[in-house]
Amino acid sequence: MVIYEAQAQFKPQGLVGISDKQIDEHWKLYEGYCKQSNMLKSELKAMREGGEGGSLLYADRRRRLAFEMCGMLVHDYYFANLKAGVARDVAKEFTALVAEKYGSFEAWLADFKACGATRGVGHAICYFDPMTGDINNHFIELHNDGHMPGFACLLSMDVWEHAFLLDYLPSERAKYIDMFIENVNWEVVEQRTQDAKAKKASLRF
Ligand SMILES: [Fe+2]
């Protein structure tokens, strides 16, 4: 069985406006999503093998797996697309893509920020459809509600309070979003864009 783990090589440090302490605490939650995913997969396997695969309990545990496993995945993408000091001009294909759809990079960014300001907890994800070339900003409620199956995640922004509460007040989500944008690893976003346009899966680790 595949065992998942937090991808330490992508752990951000020295971000501007998002403290290392904030990242450390958030990272612990990410490790928890990996651990819970592994535990639930084992539990489901044991239940299937015990003849309980059709039970209500199994169905509920499977629902729980969606929360934990999507939690792991959105954080894989989130932490990997954060790095201090990467200039946006490296993201040429991404910039061209969003400008074509939204009219300008700035118009796309305004929509992405508005997506992140959606009331409730979740992630703003810029998704690209490799089949049609369409690109949209989607609000993912909790970790698991609102994903686009088969689309490529180009940029993942966590807007749960746990992503910023050590550095900002709950009412200051917009300040955190501004700092998130300041710390986007545009090289990663550009690579994901190129992979998606080539209909290739991007490396998560
Ligand atoms: Fe998070």
PDB file of C-alpha atoms and ligand atoms in Angstrom:
ATOM      1  CA  MET A   1       0.000   0.000   0.000  1.00  0.00           C
ATOM      2  CA  VAL A   2       1.233   3.481  -0.795  1.00  0.00           C
ATOM      3  CA  ILE A   3       2.330   5.322   2.346  1.00  0.00           C
ATOM      4  CA  TYR A   4       2.136   9.103   2.104  1.00  0.00           C
ATOM      5  CA  GLU A   5       4.311  11.558   3.934  1.00  0.00           C
ATOM      6  CA  ALA A   6       4.823  15.304   4.182  1.00  0.00           C
ATOM      7  CA  GLN A   7       7.213  16.546   1.499  1.00  0.00           C
ATOM      8  CA  ALA A   8       9.936  18.130   3.617  1.00  0.00           C
ATOM      9  CA  GLN A   9      11.892  19.329   0.577  1.00  0.00           C
ATOM     10  CA  PHE A  10       9.094  21.822  -0.118  1.00  0.00           C
ATOM     11  CA  LYS A  11       8.825  23.250   3.395  1.00  0.00           C
ATOM     12  CA  PRO A  12       9.039  27.039   2.990  1.00  0.00           C
ATOM     13  CA  GLN A  13      11.282  29.169   5.166  1.00  0.00           C
ATOM     14  CA  GLY A  14      12.055  32.858   5.351  1.00  0.00           C
ATOM     15  CA  LEU A  15       8.881  34.024   3.653  1.00  0.00           C
ATOM     16  CA  VAL A  16       7.983  37.694   3.736  1.00  0.00           C
ATOM     17  CA  GLY A  17       5.048  38.396   6.049  1.00  0.00           C
ATOM     18  CA  ILE A  18       4.385  34.712   6.836  1.00  0.00           C
ATOM     19  CA  SER A  19       6.557  33.672   9.772  1.00  0.00           C
ATOM     20  CA  ASP A  20       8.536  30.457  10.116  1.00  0.00           C
ATOM     21  CA  LYS A  21       6.567  29.793  13.308  1.00  0.00           C
ATOM     22  CA  GLN A  22       3.336  30.043  11.307  1.00  0.00           C
ATOM     23  CA  ILE A  23       4.696  27.620   8.706  1.00  0.00           C
ATOM     24  CA  ASP A  24       5.926  25.222  11.432  1.00  0.00           C
ATOM     25  CA  GLU A  25       2.502  25.061  13.068  1.00  0.00           C
ATOM     26  CA  HIS A  26       0.728  24.699   9.737  1.00  0.00           C
ATOM     27  CA  TRP A  27       3.174  21.974   8.748  1.00  0.00           C
ATOM     28  CA  LYS A  28       2.127  19.917  11.782  1.00  0.00           C
ATOM     29  CA  LEU A  29      -1.457  19.943  10.488  1.00  0.00           C
ATOM     30  CA  TYR A  30      -0.226  18.871   7.040  1.00  0.00           C
ATOM     31  CA  GLU A  31       1.678  15.974   8.636  1.00  0.00           C
ATOM     32  CA  GLY A  32      -1.549  15.069  10.403  1.00  0.00           C
ATOM     33  CA  TYR A  33      -3.462  14.889   7.103  1.00  0.00           C
ATOM     34  CA  CYS A  34      -0.792  12.519   5.717  1.00  0.00           C
ATOM     35  CA  LYS A  35      -0.889  10.345   8.830  1.00  0.00           C
ATOM     36  CA  GLN A  36      -4.681  10.228   8.929  1.00  0.00           C
ATOM     37  CA  SER A  37      -4.806   9.346   5.222  1.00  0.00           C
ATOM     38  CA  ASN A  38      -2.515   6.369   5.793  1.00  0.00           C
ATOM     39  CA  MET A  39      -4.459   5.242   8.863  1.00  0.00           C
ATOM     40  CA  LEU A  40      -7.815   5.495   7.106  1.00  0.00           C
ATOM     41  CA  LYS A  41      -6.548   3.603   4.059  1.00  0.00           C
ATOM     42  CA  SER A  42      -5.387   0.793   6.374  1.00  0.00           C
ATOM     43  CA  GLU A  43      -8.664   0.866   8.263  1.00  0.00           C
ATOM     44  CA  LEU A  44     -10.701   0.681   5.058  1.00  0.00           C
ATOM     45  CA  LYS A  45      -8.560  -2.179   3.776  1.00  0.00           C
ATOM     46  CA  ALA A  46      -9.109  -4.128   7.009  1.00  0.00           C
ATOM     47  CA  MET A  47     -12.842  -3.465   6.852  1.00  0.00           C
ATOM     48  CA  ARG A  48     -13.048  -4.632   3.223  1.00  0.00           C
ATOM     49  CA  GLU A  49     -11.116  -7.764   4.065  1.00  0.00           C
ATOM     50  CA  GLY A  50     -13.413  -8.303   7.047  1.00  0.00           C
ATOM     51  CA  GLY A  51     -16.487  -8.205   4.843  1.00  0.00           C
ATOM     52  CA  GLU A  52     -17.600  -4.758   6.021  1.00  0.00           C
ATOM     53  CA  GLY A  53     -17.012  -2.947   2.705  1.00  0.00           C
ATOM     54  CA  GLY A  54     -20.718  -2.343   2.214  1.00  0.00           C
ATOM     55  CA  SER A  55     -21.440  -1.099   5.707  1.00  0.00           C
ATOM     56  CA  LEU A  56     -22.607   2.373   6.700  1.00  0.00           C
ATOM     57  CA  LEU A  57     -19.536   2.676   8.903  1.00  0.00           C
ATOM     58  CA  TYR A  58     -17.282   1.959   5.927  1.00  0.00           C
ATOM     59  CA  ALA A  59     -19.114   4.601   3.864  1.00  0.00           C
ATOM     60  CA  ASP A  60     -18.628   7.164   6.624  1.00  0.00           C
ATOM     61  CA  ARG A  61     -14.953   6.333   6.989  1.00  0.00           C
ATOM     62  CA  ARG A  62     -14.575   6.677   3.208  1.00  0.00           C
ATOM     63  CA  ARG A  63     -16.099  10.158   3.454  1.00  0.00           C
ATOM     64  CA  ARG A  64     -13.544  10.974   6.126  1.00  0.00           C
ATOM     65  CA  LEU A  65     -10.758   9.788   3.824  1.00  0.00           C
ATOM     66  CA  ALA A  66     -11.796  12.449   1.291  1.00  0.00           C
ATOM     67  CA  PHE A  67     -11.295  15.201   3.882  1.00  0.00           C
ATOM     68  CA  GLU A  68      -7.935  13.917   5.096  1.00  0.00           C
ATOM     69  CA  MET A  69      -6.509  12.914   1.722  1.00  0.00           C
ATOM     70  CA  CYS A  70      -7.625  16.046  -0.108  1.00  0.00           C
ATOM     71  CA  GLY A  71      -6.216  17.912   2.904  1.00  0.00           C
ATOM     72  CA  MET A  72      -2.864  16.284   2.242  1.00  0.00           C
ATOM     73  CA  LEU A  73      -2.995  17.028  -1.489  1.00  0.00           C
ATOM     74  CA  VAL A  74      -3.994  20.705  -1.288  1.00  0.00           C
ATOM     75  CA  HIS A  75      -1.148  21.192   1.209  1.00  0.00           C
ATOM     76  CA  ASP A  76       1.335  19.379  -1.071  1.00  0.00           C
ATOM     77  CA  TYR A  77       0.498  21.984  -3.684  1.00  0.00           C
ATOM     78  CA  TYR A  78       0.259  24.887  -1.225  1.00  0.00           C
ATOM     79  CA  PHE A  79       3.645  24.492   0.424  1.00  0.00           C
ATOM     80  CA  ALA A  80       5.372  23.665  -2.874  1.00  0.00           C
ATOM     81  CA  ASN A  81       4.083  26.904  -4.440  1.00  0.00           C
ATOM     82  CA  LEU A  82       5.536  29.120  -1.697  1.00  0.00           C
ATOM     83  CA  LYS A  83       9.060  30.554  -1.826  1.00  0.00           C
ATOM     84  CA  ALA A  84      10.387  34.001  -1.043  1.00  0.00           C
ATOM     85  CA  GLY A  85      11.848  36.203  -3.724  1.00  0.00           C
ATOM     86  CA  VAL A  86      10.761  34.533  -6.976  1.00  0.00           C
ATOM     87  CA  ALA A  87       9.955  37.213  -9.545  1.00  0.00           C
ATOM     88  CA  ARG A  88       6.680  36.799 -11.391  1.00  0.00           C
ATOM     89  CA  ASP A  89       8.254  37.391 -14.791  1.00  0.00           C
ATOM     90  CA  VAL A  90       9.484  33.764 -14.806  1.00  0.00           C
ATOM     91  CA  ALA A  91       5.815  32.703 -15.180  1.00  0.00           C
ATOM     92  CA  LYS A  92       5.481  33.727 -18.825  1.00  0.00           C
ATOM     93  CA  GLU A  93       3.119  30.996 -20.026  1.00  0.00           C
ATOM     94  CA  PHE A  94       0.971  31.255 -16.904  1.00  0.00           C
ATOM     95  CA  THR A  95       0.715  35.023 -17.271  1.00  0.00           C
ATOM     96  CA  ALA A  96      -0.225  34.696 -20.935  1.00  0.00           C
ATOM     97  CA  LEU A  97      -2.833  32.074 -20.114  1.00  0.00           C
ATOM     98  CA  VAL A  98      -4.627  34.095 -17.450  1.00  0.00           C
ATOM     99  CA  ALA A  99      -4.344  37.313 -19.451  1.00  0.00           C
ATOM    100  CA  GLU A 100      -6.049  35.622 -22.395  1.00  0.00           C
ATOM    101  CA  LYS A 101      -8.928  34.448 -20.190  1.00  0.00           C
ATOM    102  CA  TYR A 102      -9.321  37.398 -17.808  1.00  0.00           C
ATOM    103  CA  GLY A 103      -8.040  40.271 -19.934  1.00  0.00           C
ATOM    104  CA  SER A 104      -4.919  40.862 -17.845  1.00  0.00           C
ATOM    105  CA  PHE A 105      -2.841  39.256 -15.113  1.00  0.00           C
ATOM    106  CA  GLU A 106      -4.144  41.893 -12.728  1.00  0.00           C
ATOM    107  CA  ALA A 107      -7.773  40.995 -13.503  1.00  0.00           C
ATOM    108  CA  TRP A 108      -7.006  37.312 -12.877  1.00  0.00           C
ATOM    109  CA  LEU A 109      -5.257  38.214  -9.618  1.00  0.00           C
ATOM    110  CA  ALA A 110      -8.231  40.288  -8.434  1.00  0.00           C
ATOM    111  CA  ASP A 111     -10.492  37.293  -9.068  1.00  0.00           C
ATOM    112  CA  PHE A 112      -8.075  34.905  -7.328  1.00  0.00           C
ATOM    113  CA  LYS A 113      -7.959  37.177  -4.279  1.00  0.00           C
ATOM    114  CA  ALA A 114     -11.758  37.440  -4.276  1.00  0.00           C
ATOM    115  CA  CYS A 115     -11.901  33.652  -4.469  1.00  0.00           C
ATOM    116  CA  GLY A 116      -9.657  33.495  -1.403  1.00  0.00           C
ATOM    117  CA  ALA A 117     -11.935  35.936   0.413  1.00  0.00           C
ATOM    118  CA  THR A 118     -14.915  33.596   0.039  1.00  0.00           C
ATOM    119  CA  ARG A 119     -16.646  33.283   3.392  1.00  0.00           C
ATOM    120  CA  GLY A 120     -15.877  29.955   5.013  1.00  0.00           C
ATOM    121  CA  VAL A 121     -12.766  27.806   5.286  1.00  0.00           C
ATOM    122  CA  GLY A 122     -11.049  26.302   2.297  1.00  0.00           C
ATOM    123  CA  HIS A 123      -8.547  26.851  -0.470  1.00  0.00           C
ATOM    124  CA  ALA A 124      -8.521  29.044  -3.547  1.00  0.00           C
ATOM    125  CA  ILE A 125      -7.177  26.949  -6.403  1.00  0.00           C
ATOM    126  CA  CYS A 126      -6.410  28.101  -9.918  1.00  0.00           C
ATOM    127  CA  TYR A 127      -7.335  25.084 -12.012  1.00  0.00           C
ATOM    128  CA  PHE A 128      -6.513  24.460 -15.677  1.00  0.00           C
ATOM    129  CA  ASP A 129      -8.397  22.021 -17.884  1.00  0.00           C
ATOM    130  CA  PRO A 130      -5.795  20.275 -20.066  1.00  0.00           C
ATOM    131  CA  MET A 131      -8.513  19.110 -22.455  1.00  0.00           C
ATOM    132  CA  THR A 132     -10.026  22.503 -23.297  1.00  0.00           C
ATOM    133  CA  GLY A 133      -7.412  25.001 -22.119  1.00  0.00           C
ATOM    134  CA  ASP A 134      -9.964  26.658 -19.822  1.00  0.00           C
ATOM    135  CA  ILE A 135      -8.683  28.186 -16.601  1.00  0.00           C
ATOM    136  CA  ASN A 136     -10.715  29.164 -13.535  1.00  0.00           C
ATOM    137  CA  ASN A 137     -10.293  30.102  -9.905  1.00  0.00           C
ATOM    138  CA  HIS A 138     -12.235  27.663  -7.731  1.00  0.00           C
ATOM    139  CA  PHE A 139     -13.081  27.836  -4.045  1.00  0.00           C
ATOM    140  CA  ILE A 140     -12.544  24.453  -2.396  1.00  0.00           C
ATOM    141  CA  GLU A 141     -14.709  24.224   0.705  1.00  0.00           C
ATOM    142  CA  LEU A 142     -12.991  22.444   3.631  1.00  0.00           C
ATOM    143  CA  HIS A 143     -10.421  20.357   1.722  1.00  0.00           C
ATOM    144  CA  ASN A 144     -12.576  18.278  -0.524  1.00  0.00           C
ATOM    145  CA  ASP A 145     -15.608  20.052  -1.878  1.00  0.00           C
ATOM    146  CA  GLY A 146     -15.315  21.783  -5.237  1.00  0.00           C
ATOM    147  CA  HIS A 147     -12.350  20.070  -6.920  1.00  0.00           C
ATOM    148  CA  MET A 148     -12.310  19.653 -10.687  1.00  0.00           C
ATOM    149  CA  PRO A 149     -11.501  16.016 -11.506  1.00  0.00           C
ATOM    150  CA  GLY A 150      -8.800  15.769 -14.147  1.00  0.00           C
ATOM    151  CA  PHE A 151      -7.945  19.467 -14.033  1.00  0.00           C
ATOM    152  CA  ALA A 152      -4.414  20.563 -13.142  1.00  0.00           C
ATOM    153  CA  CYS A 153      -3.790  22.599  -9.990  1.00  0.00           C
ATOM    154  CA  LEU A 154      -1.590  25.540 -10.979  1.00  0.00           C
ATOM    155  CA  LEU A 155      -1.757  27.472  -7.699  1.00  0.00           C
ATOM    156  CA  SER A 156      -3.148  26.518  -4.280  1.00  0.00           C
ATOM    157  CA  MET A 157      -3.803  29.115  -1.567  1.00  0.00           C
ATOM    158  CA  ASP A 158      -4.900  27.967   1.874  1.00  0.00           C
ATOM    159  CA  VAL A 159      -7.327  30.449   3.469  1.00  0.00           C
ATOM    160  CA  TRP A 160      -8.216  28.506   6.606  1.00  0.00           C
ATOM    161  CA  GLU A 161      -7.498  30.675   9.652  1.00  0.00           C
ATOM    162  CA  HIS A 162      -4.883  28.094  10.669  1.00  0.00           C
ATOM    163  CA  ALA A 163      -2.804  29.306   7.707  1.00  0.00           C
ATOM    164  CA  PHE A 164      -2.375  32.823   9.125  1.00  0.00           C
ATOM    165  CA  LEU A 165      -3.669  33.114  12.693  1.00  0.00           C
ATOM    166  CA  LEU A 166      -0.216  33.416  14.305  1.00  0.00           C
ATOM    167  CA  ASP A 167       0.638  36.384  12.069  1.00  0.00           C
ATOM    168  CA  TYR A 168      -2.749  38.022  11.429  1.00  0.00           C
ATOM    169  CA  LEU A 169      -6.135  38.397  13.071  1.00  0.00           C
ATOM    170  CA  PRO A 170      -9.091  36.416  11.716  1.00  0.00           C
ATOM    171  CA  SER A 171     -10.420  39.686  10.258  1.00  0.00           C
ATOM    172  CA  GLU A 172      -7.111  40.264   8.411  1.00  0.00           C
ATOM    173  CA  ARG A 173      -7.397  37.481   5.849  1.00  0.00           C
ATOM    174  CA  ALA A 174      -6.902  40.029   3.047  1.00  0.00           C
ATOM    175  CA  LYS A 175      -3.499  41.030   4.494  1.00  0.00           C
ATOM    176  CA  TYR A 176      -2.441  37.370   4.570  1.00  0.00           C
ATOM    177  CA  ILE A 177      -3.634  36.898   0.975  1.00  0.00           C
ATOM    178  CA  ASP A 178      -1.515  39.877  -0.107  1.00  0.00           C
ATOM    179  CA  MET A 179       1.522  38.312   1.576  1.00  0.00           C
ATOM    180  CA  PHE A 180       0.765  34.903   0.088  1.00  0.00           C
ATOM    181  CA  ILE A 181       0.878  36.495  -3.375  1.00  0.00           C
ATOM    182  CA  GLU A 182       4.198  38.151  -2.443  1.00  0.00           C
ATOM    183  CA  ASN A 183       5.632  34.679  -1.732  1.00  0.00           C
ATOM    184  CA  VAL A 184       4.344  32.645  -4.667  1.00  0.00           C
ATOM    185  CA  ASN A 185       6.966  30.412  -6.223  1.00  0.00           C
ATOM    186  CA  TRP A 186       6.249  31.449  -9.811  1.00  0.00           C
ATOM    187  CA  GLU A 187       8.790  28.941 -11.126  1.00  0.00           C
ATOM    188  CA  VAL A 188       6.614  26.126  -9.782  1.00  0.00           C
ATOM    189  CA  VAL A 189       3.453  27.743 -11.154  1.00  0.00           C
ATOM    190  CA  GLU A 190       5.105  28.074 -14.552  1.00  0.00           C
ATOM    191  CA  GLN A 191       6.277  24.438 -14.525  1.00  0.00           C
ATOM    192  CA  ARG A 192       2.785  23.253 -13.595  1.00  0.00           C
ATOM    193  CA  THR A 193       1.374  25.371 -16.426  1.00  0.00           C
ATOM    194  CA  GLN A 194       3.801  23.924 -18.968  1.00  0.00           C
ATOM    195  CA  ASP A 195       3.106  20.379 -17.754  1.00  0.00           C
ATOM    196  CA  ALA A 196      -0.655  20.898 -17.946  1.00  0.00           C
ATOM    197  CA  LYS A 197      -0.479  22.378 -21.447  1.00  0.00           C
ATOM    198  CA  ALA A 198       1.598  19.343 -22.479  1.00  0.00           C
ATOM    199  CA  LYS A 199      -1.023  17.089 -20.779  1.00  0.00           C
ATOM    200  CA  LYS A 200       1.619  15.795 -18.369  1.00  0.00           C
ATOM    201  CA  ALA A 201       1.094  15.214 -14.650  1.00  0.00           C
ATOM    202  CA  SER A 202       3.088  17.676 -12.547  1.00  0.00           C
ATOM    203  CA  LEU A 203       5.412  16.342  -9.881  1.00  0.00           C
ATOM    204  CA  ARG A 204       4.007  16.792  -6.394  1.00  0.00           C
ATOM    205  CA  PHE A 205       7.171  15.332  -4.907  1.00  0.00           C
TER     206      PHE A 205
HETATM  207 FE    FE B   1      -3.969  24.353   5.869  1.00  0.00          FE
END
